[in-house]
Short mmCIF file of C-alpha atoms in Angstrom, two decimals:
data_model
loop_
_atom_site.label_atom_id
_atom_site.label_comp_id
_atom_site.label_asym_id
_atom_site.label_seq_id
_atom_site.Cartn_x
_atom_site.Cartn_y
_atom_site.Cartn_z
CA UNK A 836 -4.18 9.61 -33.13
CA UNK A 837 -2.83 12.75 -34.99
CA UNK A 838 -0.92 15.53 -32.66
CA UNK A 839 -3.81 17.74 -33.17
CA UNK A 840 -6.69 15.49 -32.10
CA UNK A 841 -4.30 14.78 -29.18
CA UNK A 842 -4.15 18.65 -28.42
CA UNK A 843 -7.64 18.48 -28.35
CA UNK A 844 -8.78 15.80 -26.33
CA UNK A 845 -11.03 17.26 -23.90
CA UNK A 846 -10.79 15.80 -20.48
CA UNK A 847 -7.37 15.55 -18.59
CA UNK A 848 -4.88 15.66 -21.57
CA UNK A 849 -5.67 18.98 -21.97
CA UNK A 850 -5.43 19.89 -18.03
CA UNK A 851 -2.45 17.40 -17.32
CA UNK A 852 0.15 20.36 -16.26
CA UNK A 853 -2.51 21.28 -13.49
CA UNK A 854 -2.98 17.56 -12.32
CA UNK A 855 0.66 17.16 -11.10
CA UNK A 856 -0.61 15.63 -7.62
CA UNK A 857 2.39 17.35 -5.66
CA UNK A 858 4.82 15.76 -7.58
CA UNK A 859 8.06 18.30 -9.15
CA UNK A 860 10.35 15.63 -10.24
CA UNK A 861 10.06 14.29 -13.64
CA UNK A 862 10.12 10.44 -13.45
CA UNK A 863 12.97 10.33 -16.57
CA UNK A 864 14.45 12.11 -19.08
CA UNK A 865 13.47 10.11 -22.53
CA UNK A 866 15.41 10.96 -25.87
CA UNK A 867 12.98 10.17 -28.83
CA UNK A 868 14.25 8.96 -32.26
CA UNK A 869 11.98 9.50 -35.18
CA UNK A 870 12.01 10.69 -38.28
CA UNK A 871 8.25 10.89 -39.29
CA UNK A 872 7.44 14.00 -37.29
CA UNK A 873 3.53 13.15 -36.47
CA UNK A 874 5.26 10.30 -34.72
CA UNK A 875 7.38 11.76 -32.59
CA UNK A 876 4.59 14.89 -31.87
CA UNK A 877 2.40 12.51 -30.37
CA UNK A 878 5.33 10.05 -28.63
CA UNK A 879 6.10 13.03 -27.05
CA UNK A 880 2.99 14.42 -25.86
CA UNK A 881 2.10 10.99 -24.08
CA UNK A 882 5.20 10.63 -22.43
CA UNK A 883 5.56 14.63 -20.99
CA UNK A 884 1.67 13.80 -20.10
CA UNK A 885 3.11 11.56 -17.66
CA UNK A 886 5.85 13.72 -16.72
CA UNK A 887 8.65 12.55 -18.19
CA UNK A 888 11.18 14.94 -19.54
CA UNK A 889 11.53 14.55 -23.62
CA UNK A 890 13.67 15.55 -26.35
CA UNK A 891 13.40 14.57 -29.84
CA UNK A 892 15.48 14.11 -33.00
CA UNK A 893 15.11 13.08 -36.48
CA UNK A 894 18.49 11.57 -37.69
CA UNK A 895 21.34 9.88 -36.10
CA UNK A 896 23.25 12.89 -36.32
CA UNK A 897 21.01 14.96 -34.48
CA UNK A 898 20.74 11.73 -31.46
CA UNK A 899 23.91 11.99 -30.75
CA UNK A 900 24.59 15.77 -30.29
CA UNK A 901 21.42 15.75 -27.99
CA UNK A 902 22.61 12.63 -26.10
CA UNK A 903 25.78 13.87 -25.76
CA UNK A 904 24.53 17.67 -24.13
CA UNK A 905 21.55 16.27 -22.10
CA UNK A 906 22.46 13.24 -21.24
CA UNK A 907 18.95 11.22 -20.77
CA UNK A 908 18.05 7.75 -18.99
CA UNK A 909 16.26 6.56 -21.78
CA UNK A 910 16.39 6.01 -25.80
CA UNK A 911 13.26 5.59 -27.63
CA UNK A 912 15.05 4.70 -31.02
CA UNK A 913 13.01 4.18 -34.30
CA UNK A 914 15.31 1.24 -36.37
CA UNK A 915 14.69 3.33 -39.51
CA UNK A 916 15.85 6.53 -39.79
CA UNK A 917 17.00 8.72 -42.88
CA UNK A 918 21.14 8.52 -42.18
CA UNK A 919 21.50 5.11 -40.41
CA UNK A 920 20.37 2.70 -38.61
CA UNK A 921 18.77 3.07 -35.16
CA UNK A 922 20.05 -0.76 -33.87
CA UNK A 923 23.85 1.03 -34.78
CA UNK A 924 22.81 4.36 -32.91
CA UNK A 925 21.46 2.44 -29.93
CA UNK A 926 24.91 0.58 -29.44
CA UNK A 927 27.18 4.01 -30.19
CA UNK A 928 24.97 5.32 -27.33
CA UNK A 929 25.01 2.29 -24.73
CA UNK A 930 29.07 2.66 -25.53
CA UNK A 931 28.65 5.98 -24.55
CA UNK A 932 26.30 5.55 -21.59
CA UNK A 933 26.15 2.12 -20.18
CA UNK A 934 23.19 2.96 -17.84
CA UNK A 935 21.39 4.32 -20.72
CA UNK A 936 18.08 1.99 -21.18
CA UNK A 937 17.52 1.54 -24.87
CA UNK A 938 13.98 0.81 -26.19
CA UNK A 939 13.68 0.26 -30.10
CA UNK A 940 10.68 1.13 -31.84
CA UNK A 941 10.16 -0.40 -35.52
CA UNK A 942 7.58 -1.98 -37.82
CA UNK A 943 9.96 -5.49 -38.15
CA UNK A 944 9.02 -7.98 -35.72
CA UNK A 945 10.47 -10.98 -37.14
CA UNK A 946 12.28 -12.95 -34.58
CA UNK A 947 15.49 -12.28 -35.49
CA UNK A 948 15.25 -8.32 -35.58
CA UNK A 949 13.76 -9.47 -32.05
CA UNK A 950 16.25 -10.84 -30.67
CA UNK A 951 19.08 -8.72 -32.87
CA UNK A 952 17.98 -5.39 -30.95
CA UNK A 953 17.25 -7.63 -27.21
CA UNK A 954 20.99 -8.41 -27.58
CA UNK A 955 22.07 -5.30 -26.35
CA UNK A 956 18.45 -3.53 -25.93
CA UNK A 957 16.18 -3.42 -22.47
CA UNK A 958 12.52 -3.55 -24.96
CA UNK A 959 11.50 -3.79 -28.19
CA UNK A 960 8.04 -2.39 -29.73
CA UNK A 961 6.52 -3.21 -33.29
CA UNK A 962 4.12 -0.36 -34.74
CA UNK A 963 1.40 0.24 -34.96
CA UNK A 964 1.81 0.66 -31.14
CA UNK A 965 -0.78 1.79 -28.30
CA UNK A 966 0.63 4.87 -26.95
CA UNK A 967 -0.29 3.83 -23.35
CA UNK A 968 1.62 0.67 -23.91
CA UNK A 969 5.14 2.52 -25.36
CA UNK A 970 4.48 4.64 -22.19
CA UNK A 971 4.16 1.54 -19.99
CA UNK A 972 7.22 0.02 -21.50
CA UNK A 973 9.67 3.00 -20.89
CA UNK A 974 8.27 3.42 -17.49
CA UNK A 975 9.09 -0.22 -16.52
CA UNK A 976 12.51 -0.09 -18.15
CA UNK A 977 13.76 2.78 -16.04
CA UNK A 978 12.34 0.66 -13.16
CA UNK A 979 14.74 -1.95 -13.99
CA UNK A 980 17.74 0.25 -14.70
CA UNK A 981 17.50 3.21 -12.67
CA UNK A 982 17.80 2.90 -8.23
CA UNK A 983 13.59 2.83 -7.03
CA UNK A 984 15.11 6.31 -5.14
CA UNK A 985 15.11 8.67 -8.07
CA UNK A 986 11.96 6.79 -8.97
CA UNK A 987 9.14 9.60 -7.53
CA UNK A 988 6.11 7.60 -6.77
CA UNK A 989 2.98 9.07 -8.44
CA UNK A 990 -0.60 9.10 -6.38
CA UNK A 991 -2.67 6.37 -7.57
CA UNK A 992 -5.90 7.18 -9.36
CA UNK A 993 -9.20 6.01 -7.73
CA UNK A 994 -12.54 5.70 -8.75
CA UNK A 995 -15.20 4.14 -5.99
CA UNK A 996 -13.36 0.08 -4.48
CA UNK A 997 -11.06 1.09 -7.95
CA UNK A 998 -7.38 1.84 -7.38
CA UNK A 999 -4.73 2.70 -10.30
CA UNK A 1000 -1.35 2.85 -9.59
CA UNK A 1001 0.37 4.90 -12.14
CA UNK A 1002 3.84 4.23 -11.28
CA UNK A 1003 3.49 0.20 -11.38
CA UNK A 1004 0.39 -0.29 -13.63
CA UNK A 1005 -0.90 -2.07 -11.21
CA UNK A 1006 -4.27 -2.73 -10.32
CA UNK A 1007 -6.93 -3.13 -7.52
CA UNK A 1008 -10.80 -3.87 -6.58
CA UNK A 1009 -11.85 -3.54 -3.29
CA UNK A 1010 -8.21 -4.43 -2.26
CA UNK A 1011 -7.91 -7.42 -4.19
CA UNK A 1012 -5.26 -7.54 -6.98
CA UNK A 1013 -6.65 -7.72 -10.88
CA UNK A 1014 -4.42 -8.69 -14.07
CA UNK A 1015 -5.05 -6.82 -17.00
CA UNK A 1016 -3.22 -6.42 -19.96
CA UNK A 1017 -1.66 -2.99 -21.52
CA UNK A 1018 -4.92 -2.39 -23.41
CA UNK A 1019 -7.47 -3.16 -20.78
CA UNK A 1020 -5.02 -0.64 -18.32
CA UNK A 1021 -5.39 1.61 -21.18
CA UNK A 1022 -9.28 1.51 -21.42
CA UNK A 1023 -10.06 1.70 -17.46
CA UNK A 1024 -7.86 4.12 -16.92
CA UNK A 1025 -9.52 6.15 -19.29
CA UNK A 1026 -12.96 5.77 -18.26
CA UNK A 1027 -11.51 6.22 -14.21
CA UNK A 1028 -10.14 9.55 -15.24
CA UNK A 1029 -13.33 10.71 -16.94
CA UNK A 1030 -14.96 9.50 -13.46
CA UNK A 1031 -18.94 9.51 -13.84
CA UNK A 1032 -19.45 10.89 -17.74
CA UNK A 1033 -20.38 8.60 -20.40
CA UNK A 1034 -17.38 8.37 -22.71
CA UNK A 1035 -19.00 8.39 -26.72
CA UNK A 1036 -17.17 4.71 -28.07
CA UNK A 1037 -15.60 7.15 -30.74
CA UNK A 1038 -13.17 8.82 -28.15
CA UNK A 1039 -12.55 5.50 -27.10
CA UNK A 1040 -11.30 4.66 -30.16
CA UNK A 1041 -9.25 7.61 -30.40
CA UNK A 1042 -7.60 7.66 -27.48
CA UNK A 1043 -7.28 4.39 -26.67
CA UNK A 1044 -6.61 3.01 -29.79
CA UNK A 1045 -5.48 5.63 -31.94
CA UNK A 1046 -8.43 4.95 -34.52
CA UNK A 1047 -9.05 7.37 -36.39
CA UNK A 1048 -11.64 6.12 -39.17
CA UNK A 1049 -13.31 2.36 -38.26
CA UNK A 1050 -15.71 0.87 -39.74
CA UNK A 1051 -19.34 1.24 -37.76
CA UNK A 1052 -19.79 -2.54 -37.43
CA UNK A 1053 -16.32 -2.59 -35.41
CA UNK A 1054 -16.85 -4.39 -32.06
CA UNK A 1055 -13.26 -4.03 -30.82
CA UNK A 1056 -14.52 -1.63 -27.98
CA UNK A 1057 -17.47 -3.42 -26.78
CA UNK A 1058 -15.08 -6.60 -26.56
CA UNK A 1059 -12.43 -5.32 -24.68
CA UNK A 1060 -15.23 -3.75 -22.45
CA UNK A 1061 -16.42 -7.48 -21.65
CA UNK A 1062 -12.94 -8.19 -21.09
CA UNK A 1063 -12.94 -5.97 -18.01
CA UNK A 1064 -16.48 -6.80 -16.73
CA UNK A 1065 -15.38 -10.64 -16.70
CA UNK A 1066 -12.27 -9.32 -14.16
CA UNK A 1067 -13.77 -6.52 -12.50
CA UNK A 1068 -17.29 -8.15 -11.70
CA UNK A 1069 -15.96 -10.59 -9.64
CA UNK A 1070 -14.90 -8.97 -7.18
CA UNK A 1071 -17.70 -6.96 -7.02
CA UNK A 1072 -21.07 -5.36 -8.29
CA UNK A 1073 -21.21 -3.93 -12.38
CA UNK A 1074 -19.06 -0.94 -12.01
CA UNK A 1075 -18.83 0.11 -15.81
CA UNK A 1076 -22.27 1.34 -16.89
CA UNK A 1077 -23.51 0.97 -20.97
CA UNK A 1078 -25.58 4.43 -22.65
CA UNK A 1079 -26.54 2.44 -25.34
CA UNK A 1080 -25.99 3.90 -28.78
CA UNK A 1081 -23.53 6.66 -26.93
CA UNK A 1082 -20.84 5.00 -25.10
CA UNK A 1083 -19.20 3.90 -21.73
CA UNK A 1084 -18.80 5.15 -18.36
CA UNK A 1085 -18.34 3.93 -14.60
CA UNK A 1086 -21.23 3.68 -12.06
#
């Protein structure tokens, strides 16, 4: 998804400062390292979306002056960037700040970079990413490294037996626990925050995906769609309707 479609999403991207469900405390401060600026644009967006506190630089350089002033809980470090490495930032910064959780962020994902940046790193995330997942993953790091008191706990979302909680990404039908993985979260959470409208599959794509251009006989929507009818139907009557032709919505 490109910062401007982002911009434009209708629906509660657009009204997310009004939605702040009595909450005044930001759940983090995240420092974002990347050098490709669409990149950064739209890491940032999602993250201040959910009320984190960002900052963002382009180079080591400019890291570790804004490190240094600000002084965040989290490091969102790309492991390519134009005057270093971001594995060499990340331990100049944890030397710095011990508390400071360190997430990398990197198209490499063979084992060894793996385990490399887990040495001394809380996460590691290969690209192309799903922006709700990067979220997800910087939200449960400060979990781990941060006391659950300067944690503010964020009002679930609800839609009919449906309950999101935003803080643990955790999930419930009619009371009863469901697993789902980051994309299925994703998807639902989507469709619960557009409530009763039919969502077109295109906006799906968009903003759950970050698709911009698929090819029409792409199924990848309708699948992960059966996905959550096989967990969520169990526990209950069909809850997510079908507009043929159009899209997706919830009963």
């Amino acid at each position: 998804m490109t910062l401007k479609e982002l911009q434009s999403e209708p629906g509660p991207v657009v009204s997310a400062r009004a939605d702040t469900g009595g909450m005044t405390t930001a759940p983090g401060t995240v420092l974002v390292v990347e050098d490709e600026v669409s990149i950064a644009d739209v890491l940032a967006i999602a993250l201040r979306y959910h009320r984190f506190e960002v900052m963002t630089a382009g180079t080591v350089r400019e890291a570790l002056t804004l490190a240094e002033r600000t002084r965040p809980d989290a490091a969102l470090l790309d492991v390519m960037l134009p005057d270093g490495d971001g594995r060499a930032l990340g331990r100049e910064l944890r030397e710095r700040r011990p508390d400071l959780a360190l997430v990398f962020l990197t198209a490499r994902d063979s084992p060894a970079e793996i385990v490399g940046a887990l040495g001394f790193g809380d996460d590691y995330i290969t690209k192309p990413f799903n922006i709700d997942e990067v979220v997800a993953r910087v939200a449960a790091v400060l979990r781990r490294t941060r006391p659950a008191d300067v944690l503010p706990q964020r009002p679930p979302l609800r839609y009919g037996d449906l309950e999101l909680d935003e803080t643990t990404y955790c999930v419930h039908r009619a009371g009863k626990s469901v697993e789902l993985t980051p994309t299925e979260y994703a998807l639902l959470r989507f469709l619960v925050r557009n409530g009763g409208r039919i969502v077109p599959k295109e906006q799906l794509l968009r903003h759950v995906w970050q698709y911009e251009h698929l090819p029409p006989e792409s199924t990848v929507v309708e699948t992960y769609i059966s996905y959550l009818r096989r967990k969520l139907d169990t526990l209950g009557p069909p809850v997510i309707t079908t507009r043929r032709g159009v899209g997706y919505g919830l009963a």
